[in-house]
Amino acid sequence: MPSLDGAVVLVTGANGGIGTHFVHDALARGAAKVYATARSPRAWDDERVRREALVDRVEVRDLHQLAVAAVELKLRAA
C-alpha cells in the first residue's frame, strides 16, 4: 500500500461499512487529516479525524461536486 504521510483525505459515507474502514486505513497509512463525511457525523477517537456534514449538500455520484467539496476542505485544512 502506498504511504499517505502528511496527506489530507476525504472519506464519504464514513459512518459505517467500507467508509469507516477507509478512515481507519488512511490513518494507519499516515494521513495528517481525514475528513470523515456523512449525513450525521459521528464521534471519532483520533484527533486527526475531522467530522464534516457534507452529504446533504454534495451528491457523491457527481465528480464535479466532489471536486468542489475537496477543494473547500483542502482550504480549511491549510
PDB file of N, CA and C in Angstrom:
ATOM      1  N   MET A   1       0.821  -1.187   0.000  1.00  0.00           N
ATOM      2  CA  MET A   1       0.000   0.000   0.000  1.00  0.00           C
ATOM      3  C   MET A   1       0.867   1.254   0.000  1.00  0.00           C
ATOM      4  N   PRO A   2       0.501   2.241  -0.820  1.00  0.00           N
ATOM      5  CA  PRO A   2       1.246   3.495  -0.826  1.00  0.00           C
ATOM      6  C   PRO A   2       1.056   4.259   0.485  1.00  0.00           C
ATOM      7  N   SER A   3       2.061   5.016   0.836  1.00  0.00           N
ATOM      8  CA  SER A   3       2.008   5.847   2.035  1.00  0.00           C
ATOM      9  C   SER A   3       1.099   7.045   1.812  1.00  0.00           C
ATOM     10  N   LEU A   4       0.424   7.483   2.866  1.00  0.00           N
ATOM     11  CA  LEU A   4      -0.360   8.710   2.826  1.00  0.00           C
ATOM     12  C   LEU A   4       0.237   9.744   3.780  1.00  0.00           C
ATOM     13  N   ASP A   5       1.519   9.612   4.087  1.00  0.00           N
ATOM     14  CA  ASP A   5       2.178  10.508   5.037  1.00  0.00           C
ATOM     15  C   ASP A   5       1.913  11.970   4.698  1.00  0.00           C
ATOM     16  N   GLY A   6       1.311  12.673   5.651  1.00  0.00           N
ATOM     17  CA  GLY A   6       1.045  14.091   5.502  1.00  0.00           C
ATOM     18  C   GLY A   6      -0.146  14.449   4.635  1.00  0.00           C
ATOM     19  N   ALA A   7      -0.830  13.473   4.069  1.00  0.00           N
ATOM     20  CA  ALA A   7      -1.945  13.744   3.156  1.00  0.00           C
ATOM     21  C   ALA A   7      -3.195  14.174   3.907  1.00  0.00           C
ATOM     22  N   VAL A   8      -4.049  14.906   3.209  1.00  0.00           N
ATOM     23  CA  VAL A   8      -5.389  15.231   3.683  1.00  0.00           C
ATOM     24  C   VAL A   8      -6.335  14.366   2.866  1.00  0.00           C
ATOM     25  N   VAL A   9      -7.170  13.582   3.564  1.00  0.00           N
ATOM     26  CA  VAL A   9      -8.016  12.584   2.910  1.00  0.00           C
ATOM     27  C   VAL A   9      -9.487  12.919   3.143  1.00  0.00           C
ATOM     28  N   LEU A  10     -10.308  12.772   2.117  1.00  0.00           N
ATOM     29  CA  LEU A  10     -11.751  12.957   2.194  1.00  0.00           C
ATOM     30  C   LEU A  10     -12.408  11.593   2.050  1.00  0.00           C
ATOM     31  N   VAL A  11     -13.201  11.198   3.052  1.00  0.00           N
ATOM     32  CA  VAL A  11     -13.932   9.932   3.007  1.00  0.00           C
ATOM     33  C   VAL A  11     -15.418  10.247   3.094  1.00  0.00           C
ATOM     34  N   THR A  12     -16.178   9.828   2.096  1.00  0.00           N
ATOM     35  CA  THR A  12     -17.631   9.990   2.152  1.00  0.00           C
ATOM     36  C   THR A  12     -18.234   8.720   2.734  1.00  0.00           C
ATOM     37  N   GLY A  13     -19.384   8.862   3.366  1.00  0.00           N
ATOM     38  CA  GLY A  13     -20.048   7.704   3.958  1.00  0.00           C
ATOM     39  C   GLY A  13     -19.234   7.080   5.072  1.00  0.00           C
ATOM     40  N   ALA A  14     -18.591   7.918   5.875  1.00  0.00           N
ATOM     41  CA  ALA A  14     -17.630   7.431   6.865  1.00  0.00           C
ATOM     42  C   ALA A  14     -18.259   6.836   8.120  1.00  0.00           C
ATOM     43  N   ASN A  15     -19.559   6.891   8.268  1.00  0.00           N
ATOM     44  CA  ASN A  15     -20.186   6.399   9.496  1.00  0.00           C
ATOM     45  C   ASN A  15     -20.278   4.890   9.599  1.00  0.00           C
ATOM     46  N   GLY A  16     -20.086   4.194   8.515  1.00  0.00           N
ATOM     47  CA  GLY A  16     -20.217   2.747   8.617  1.00  0.00           C
ATOM     48  C   GLY A  16     -19.634   2.026   7.417  1.00  0.00           C
ATOM     49  N   GLY A  17     -19.585   0.715   7.537  1.00  0.00           N
ATOM     50  CA  GLY A  17     -19.145  -0.127   6.439  1.00  0.00           C
ATOM     51  C   GLY A  17     -17.772   0.228   5.916  1.00  0.00           C
ATOM     52  N   ILE A  18     -17.673   0.261   4.604  1.00  0.00           N
ATOM     53  CA  ILE A  18     -16.375   0.490   3.972  1.00  0.00           C
ATOM     54  C   ILE A  18     -15.862   1.905   4.238  1.00  0.00           C
ATOM     55  N   GLY A  19     -16.756   2.886   4.438  1.00  0.00           N
ATOM     56  CA  GLY A  19     -16.325   4.240   4.750  1.00  0.00           C
ATOM     57  C   GLY A  19     -15.521   4.287   6.042  1.00  0.00           C
ATOM     58  N   THR A  20     -16.005   3.597   7.077  1.00  0.00           N
ATOM     59  CA  THR A  20     -15.279   3.527   8.346  1.00  0.00           C
ATOM     60  C   THR A  20     -13.927   2.863   8.140  1.00  0.00           C
ATOM     61  N   HIS A  21     -13.896   1.812   7.340  1.00  0.00           N
ATOM     62  CA  HIS A  21     -12.639   1.120   7.034  1.00  0.00           C
ATOM     63  C   HIS A  21     -11.660   2.079   6.347  1.00  0.00           C
ATOM     64  N   PHE A  22     -12.169   2.879   5.401  1.00  0.00           N
ATOM     65  CA  PHE A  22     -11.302   3.826   4.702  1.00  0.00           C
ATOM     66  C   PHE A  22     -10.695   4.851   5.664  1.00  0.00           C
ATOM     67  N   VAL A  23     -11.480   5.316   6.644  1.00  0.00           N
ATOM     68  CA  VAL A  23     -10.950   6.267   7.632  1.00  0.00           C
ATOM     69  C   VAL A  23      -9.806   5.627   8.408  1.00  0.00           C
ATOM     70  N   HIS A  24     -10.044   4.426   8.943  1.00  0.00           N
ATOM     71  CA  HIS A  24      -9.007   3.741   9.722  1.00  0.00           C
ATOM     72  C   HIS A  24      -7.772   3.435   8.869  1.00  0.00           C
ATOM     73  N   ASP A  25      -7.987   3.044   7.611  1.00  0.00           N
ATOM     74  CA  ASP A  25      -6.878   2.730   6.717  1.00  0.00           C
ATOM     75  C   ASP A  25      -6.045   3.984   6.419  1.00  0.00           C
ATOM     76  N   ALA A  26      -6.709   5.106   6.161  1.00  0.00           N
ATOM     77  CA  ALA A  26      -5.981   6.344   5.883  1.00  0.00           C
ATOM     78  C   ALA A  26      -5.136   6.755   7.085  1.00  0.00           C
ATOM     79  N   LEU A  27      -5.685   6.618   8.285  1.00  0.00           N
ATOM     80  CA  LEU A  27      -4.929   6.950   9.493  1.00  0.00           C
ATOM     81  C   LEU A  27      -3.729   6.023   9.653  1.00  0.00           C
ATOM     82  N   ALA A  28      -3.937   4.737   9.415  1.00  0.00           N
ATOM     83  CA  ALA A  28      -2.855   3.761   9.553  1.00  0.00           C
ATOM     84  C   ALA A  28      -1.743   4.007   8.537  1.00  0.00           C
ATOM     85  N   ARG A  29      -2.093   4.589   7.391  1.00  0.00           N
ATOM     86  CA  ARG A  29      -1.106   4.847   6.341  1.00  0.00           C
ATOM     87  C   ARG A  29      -0.489   6.228   6.447  1.00  0.00           C
ATOM     88  N   GLY A  30      -0.772   6.956   7.549  1.00  0.00           N
ATOM     89  CA  GLY A  30      -0.068   8.193   7.823  1.00  0.00           C
ATOM     90  C   GLY A  30      -0.738   9.492   7.439  1.00  0.00           C
ATOM     91  N   ALA A  31      -2.030   9.465   7.124  1.00  0.00           N
ATOM     92  CA  ALA A  31      -2.717  10.709   6.759  1.00  0.00           C
ATOM     93  C   ALA A  31      -2.624  11.715   7.902  1.00  0.00           C
ATOM     94  N   ALA A  32      -2.355  12.979   7.545  1.00  0.00           N
ATOM     95  CA  ALA A  32      -2.278  14.039   8.553  1.00  0.00           C
ATOM     96  C   ALA A  32      -3.661  14.411   9.056  1.00  0.00           C
ATOM     97  N   LYS A  33      -4.641  14.418   8.147  1.00  0.00           N
ATOM     98  CA  LYS A  33      -6.029  14.723   8.484  1.00  0.00           C
ATOM     99  C   LYS A  33      -6.927  13.867   7.623  1.00  0.00           C
ATOM    100  N   VAL A  34      -8.045  13.443   8.211  1.00  0.00           N
ATOM    101  CA  VAL A  34      -9.064  12.716   7.465  1.00  0.00           C
ATOM    102  C   VAL A  34     -10.386  13.431   7.693  1.00  0.00           C
ATOM    103  N   TYR A  35     -11.001  13.907   6.619  1.00  0.00           N
ATOM    104  CA  TYR A  35     -12.335  14.481   6.720  1.00  0.00           C
ATOM    105  C   TYR A  35     -13.321  13.341   6.530  1.00  0.00           C
ATOM    106  N   ALA A  36     -13.980  12.962   7.625  1.00  0.00           N
ATOM    107  CA  ALA A  36     -14.922  11.849   7.640  1.00  0.00           C
ATOM    108  C   ALA A  36     -16.317  12.427   7.460  1.00  0.00           C
ATOM    109  N   THR A  37     -16.839  12.349   6.247  1.00  0.00           N
ATOM    110  CA  THR A  37     -18.111  12.983   5.942  1.00  0.00           C
ATOM    111  C   THR A  37     -19.256  11.987   6.001  1.00  0.00           C
ATOM    112  N   ALA A  38     -20.409  12.514   6.395  1.00  0.00           N
ATOM    113  CA  ALA A  38     -21.620  11.706   6.475  1.00  0.00           C
ATOM    114  C   ALA A  38     -22.798  12.645   6.687  1.00  0.00           C
ATOM    115  N   ARG A  39     -23.992  12.124   6.512  1.00  0.00           N
ATOM    116  CA  ARG A  39     -25.184  12.942   6.771  1.00  0.00           C
ATOM    117  C   ARG A  39     -25.227  13.389   8.219  1.00  0.00           C
ATOM    118  N   SER A  40     -24.892  12.495   9.122  1.00  0.00           N
ATOM    119  CA  SER A  40     -24.855  12.794  10.558  1.00  0.00           C
ATOM    120  C   SER A  40     -23.490  12.359  11.081  1.00  0.00           C
ATOM    121  N   PRO A  41     -22.523  13.268  11.125  1.00  0.00           N
ATOM    122  CA  PRO A  41     -21.169  12.889  11.530  1.00  0.00           C
ATOM    123  C   PRO A  41     -21.122  12.267  12.922  1.00  0.00           C
ATOM    124  N   ARG A  42     -20.349  11.231  13.079  1.00  0.00           N
ATOM    125  CA  ARG A  42     -20.190  10.555  14.362  1.00  0.00           C
ATOM    126  C   ARG A  42     -18.909  11.002  15.051  1.00  0.00           C
ATOM    127  N   ALA A  43     -18.772  10.646  16.303  1.00  0.00           N
ATOM    128  CA  ALA A  43     -17.549  10.958  17.051  1.00  0.00           C
ATOM    129  C   ALA A  43     -16.452   9.972  16.666  1.00  0.00           C
ATOM    130  N   TRP A  44     -15.206  10.463  16.643  1.00  0.00           N
ATOM    131  CA  TRP A  44     -14.043   9.629  16.356  1.00  0.00           C
ATOM    132  C   TRP A  44     -13.061   9.802  17.496  1.00  0.00           C
ATOM    133  N   ASP A  45     -12.276   8.786  17.770  1.00  0.00           N
ATOM    134  CA  ASP A  45     -11.335   8.845  18.887  1.00  0.00           C
ATOM    135  C   ASP A  45      -9.912   9.190  18.448  1.00  0.00           C
ATOM    136  N   ASP A  46      -9.781   9.880  17.331  1.00  0.00           N
ATOM    137  CA  ASP A  46      -8.468  10.276  16.829  1.00  0.00           C
ATOM    138  C   ASP A  46      -8.538  11.742  16.427  1.00  0.00           C
ATOM    139  N   GLU A  47      -7.646  12.552  16.972  1.00  0.00           N
ATOM    140  CA  GLU A  47      -7.676  13.990  16.706  1.00  0.00           C
ATOM    141  C   GLU A  47      -7.412  14.353  15.248  1.00  0.00           C
ATOM    142  N   ARG A  48      -6.906  13.422  14.449  1.00  0.00           N
ATOM    143  CA  ARG A  48      -6.657  13.701  13.030  1.00  0.00           C
ATOM    144  C   ARG A  48      -7.932  13.639  12.213  1.00  0.00           C
ATOM    145  N   VAL A  49      -9.021  13.104  12.798  1.00  0.00           N
ATOM    146  CA  VAL A  49     -10.285  12.972  12.074  1.00  0.00           C
ATOM    147  C   VAL A  49     -11.127  14.221  12.304  1.00  0.00           C
ATOM    148  N   ARG A  50     -11.548  14.838  11.218  1.00  0.00           N
ATOM    149  CA  ARG A  50     -12.429  15.998  11.272  1.00  0.00           C
ATOM    150  C   ARG A  50     -13.813  15.527  10.844  1.00  0.00           C
ATOM    151  N   ARG A  51     -14.789  15.791  11.685  1.00  0.00           N
ATOM    152  CA  ARG A  51     -16.165  15.396  11.362  1.00  0.00           C
ATOM    153  C   ARG A  51     -16.798  16.489  10.508  1.00  0.00           C
ATOM    154  N   GLU A  52     -17.342  16.101   9.386  1.00  0.00           N
ATOM    155  CA  GLU A  52     -17.964  17.067   8.485  1.00  0.00           C
ATOM    156  C   GLU A  52     -19.285  16.514   7.969  1.00  0.00           C
ATOM    157  N   ALA A  53     -20.272  17.389   7.886  1.00  0.00           N
ATOM    158  CA  ALA A  53     -21.549  17.018   7.284  1.00  0.00           C
ATOM    159  C   ALA A  53     -21.612  17.635   5.897  1.00  0.00           C
ATOM    160  N   LEU A  54     -21.288  16.861   4.900  1.00  0.00           N
ATOM    161  CA  LEU A  54     -21.271  17.365   3.523  1.00  0.00           C
ATOM    162  C   LEU A  54     -22.321  16.719   2.632  1.00  0.00           C
ATOM    163  N   VAL A  55     -22.738  15.531   2.991  1.00  0.00           N
ATOM    164  CA  VAL A  55     -23.550  14.751   2.066  1.00  0.00           C
ATOM    165  C   VAL A  55     -24.885  15.426   1.767  1.00  0.00           C
ATOM    166  N   ASP A  56     -25.404  16.214   2.722  1.00  0.00           N
ATOM    167  CA  ASP A  56     -26.686  16.870   2.453  1.00  0.00           C
ATOM    168  C   ASP A  56     -26.570  17.955   1.383  1.00  0.00           C
ATOM    169  N   ARG A  57     -25.347  18.387   1.049  1.00  0.00           N
ATOM    170  CA  ARG A  57     -25.184  19.393   0.007  1.00  0.00           C
ATOM    171  C   ARG A  57     -24.268  18.930  -1.119  1.00  0.00           C
ATOM    172  N   VAL A  58     -23.802  17.700  -1.068  1.00  0.00           N
ATOM    173  CA  VAL A  58     -22.931  17.173  -2.112  1.00  0.00           C
ATOM    174  C   VAL A  58     -23.473  15.825  -2.577  1.00  0.00           C
ATOM    175  N   GLU A  59     -23.735  15.740  -3.853  1.00  0.00           N
ATOM    176  CA  GLU A  59     -24.141  14.459  -4.437  1.00  0.00           C
ATOM    177  C   GLU A  59     -22.863  13.690  -4.736  1.00  0.00           C
ATOM    178  N   VAL A  60     -22.618  12.624  -3.966  1.00  0.00           N
ATOM    179  CA  VAL A  60     -21.342  11.924  -4.065  1.00  0.00           C
ATOM    180  C   VAL A  60     -21.152  11.199  -5.395  1.00  0.00           C
ATOM    181  N   ARG A  61     -22.184  11.091  -6.186  1.00  0.00           N
ATOM    182  CA  ARG A  61     -22.035  10.467  -7.510  1.00  0.00           C
ATOM    183  C   ARG A  61     -21.677  11.496  -8.582  1.00  0.00           C
ATOM    184  N   ASP A  62     -21.606  12.769  -8.189  1.00  0.00           N
ATOM    185  CA  ASP A  62     -21.266  13.847  -9.123  1.00  0.00           C
ATOM    186  C   ASP A  62     -19.812  14.254  -8.876  1.00  0.00           C
ATOM    187  N   LEU A  63     -18.923  13.881  -9.783  1.00  0.00           N
ATOM    188  CA  LEU A  63     -17.499  14.138  -9.596  1.00  0.00           C
ATOM    189  C   LEU A  63     -17.178  15.621  -9.474  1.00  0.00           C
ATOM    190  N   HIS A  64     -17.914  16.473 -10.172  1.00  0.00           N
ATOM    191  CA  HIS A  64     -17.671  17.910 -10.055  1.00  0.00           C
ATOM    192  C   HIS A  64     -17.978  18.395  -8.638  1.00  0.00           C
ATOM    193  N   GLN A  65     -19.115  17.981  -8.078  1.00  0.00           N
ATOM    194  CA  GLN A  65     -19.466  18.386  -6.715  1.00  0.00           C
ATOM    195  C   GLN A  65     -18.446  17.858  -5.708  1.00  0.00           C
ATOM    196  N   LEU A  66     -17.975  16.637  -5.912  1.00  0.00           N
ATOM    197  CA  LEU A  66     -16.948  16.099  -5.016  1.00  0.00           C
ATOM    198  C   LEU A  66     -15.653  16.890  -5.116  1.00  0.00           C
ATOM    199  N   ALA A  67     -15.278  17.270  -6.322  1.00  0.00           N
ATOM    200  CA  ALA A  67     -14.057  18.051  -6.509  1.00  0.00           C
ATOM    201  C   ALA A  67     -14.170  19.402  -5.806  1.00  0.00           C
ATOM    202  N   VAL A  68     -15.335  20.049  -5.902  1.00  0.00           N
ATOM    203  CA  VAL A  68     -15.546  21.331  -5.227  1.00  0.00           C
ATOM    204  C   VAL A  68     -15.455  21.142  -3.718  1.00  0.00           C
ATOM    205  N   ALA A  69     -16.084  20.096  -3.191  1.00  0.00           N
ATOM    206  CA  ALA A  69     -16.021  19.823  -1.745  1.00  0.00           C
ATOM    207  C   ALA A  69     -14.592  19.557  -1.306  1.00  0.00           C
ATOM    208  N   ALA A  70     -13.829  18.826  -2.108  1.00  0.00           N
ATOM    209  CA  ALA A  70     -12.444  18.525  -1.768  1.00  0.00           C
ATOM    210  C   ALA A  70     -11.613  19.800  -1.705  1.00  0.00           C
ATOM    211  N   VAL A  71     -11.836  20.718  -2.645  1.00  0.00           N
ATOM    212  CA  VAL A  71     -11.104  21.994  -2.623  1.00  0.00           C
ATOM    213  C   VAL A  71     -11.466  22.787  -1.369  1.00  0.00           C
ATOM    214  N   GLU A  72     -12.760  22.839  -1.038  1.00  0.00           N
ATOM    215  CA  GLU A  72     -13.200  23.556   0.175  1.00  0.00           C
ATOM    216  C   GLU A  72     -12.509  22.973   1.417  1.00  0.00           C
ATOM    217  N   LEU A  73     -12.484  21.658   1.506  1.00  0.00           N
ATOM    218  CA  LEU A  73     -11.869  21.024   2.670  1.00  0.00           C
ATOM    219  C   LEU A  73     -10.370  21.245   2.691  1.00  0.00           C
ATOM    220  N   LYS A  74      -9.746  21.229   1.530  1.00  0.00           N
ATOM    221  CA  LYS A  74      -8.312  21.472   1.489  1.00  0.00           C
ATOM    222  C   LYS A  74      -7.984  22.881   1.977  1.00  0.00           C
ATOM    223  N   LEU A  75      -8.818  23.841   1.606  1.00  0.00           N
ATOM    224  CA  LEU A  75      -8.624  25.216   2.080  1.00  0.00           C
ATOM    225  C   LEU A  75      -8.789  25.294   3.594  1.00  0.00           C
ATOM    226  N   ARG A  76      -9.762  24.566   4.148  1.00  0.00           N
ATOM    227  CA  ARG A  76      -9.954  24.530   5.609  1.00  0.00           C
ATOM    228  C   ARG A  76      -8.749  23.918   6.304  1.00  0.00           C
ATOM    229  N   ALA A  77      -8.132  22.948   5.650  1.00  0.00           N
ATOM    230  CA  ALA A  77      -7.023  22.210   6.272  1.00  0.00           C
ATOM    231  C   ALA A  77      -5.734  23.027   6.296  1.00  0.00           C
ATOM    232  N   ALA A  78      -5.660  24.034   5.448  1.00  0.00           N
ATOM    233  CA  ALA A  78      -4.427  24.834   5.332  1.00  0.00           C
ATOM    234  C   ALA A  78      -4.138  25.656   6.577  1.00  0.00           C
TER     235      ALA A  78
END
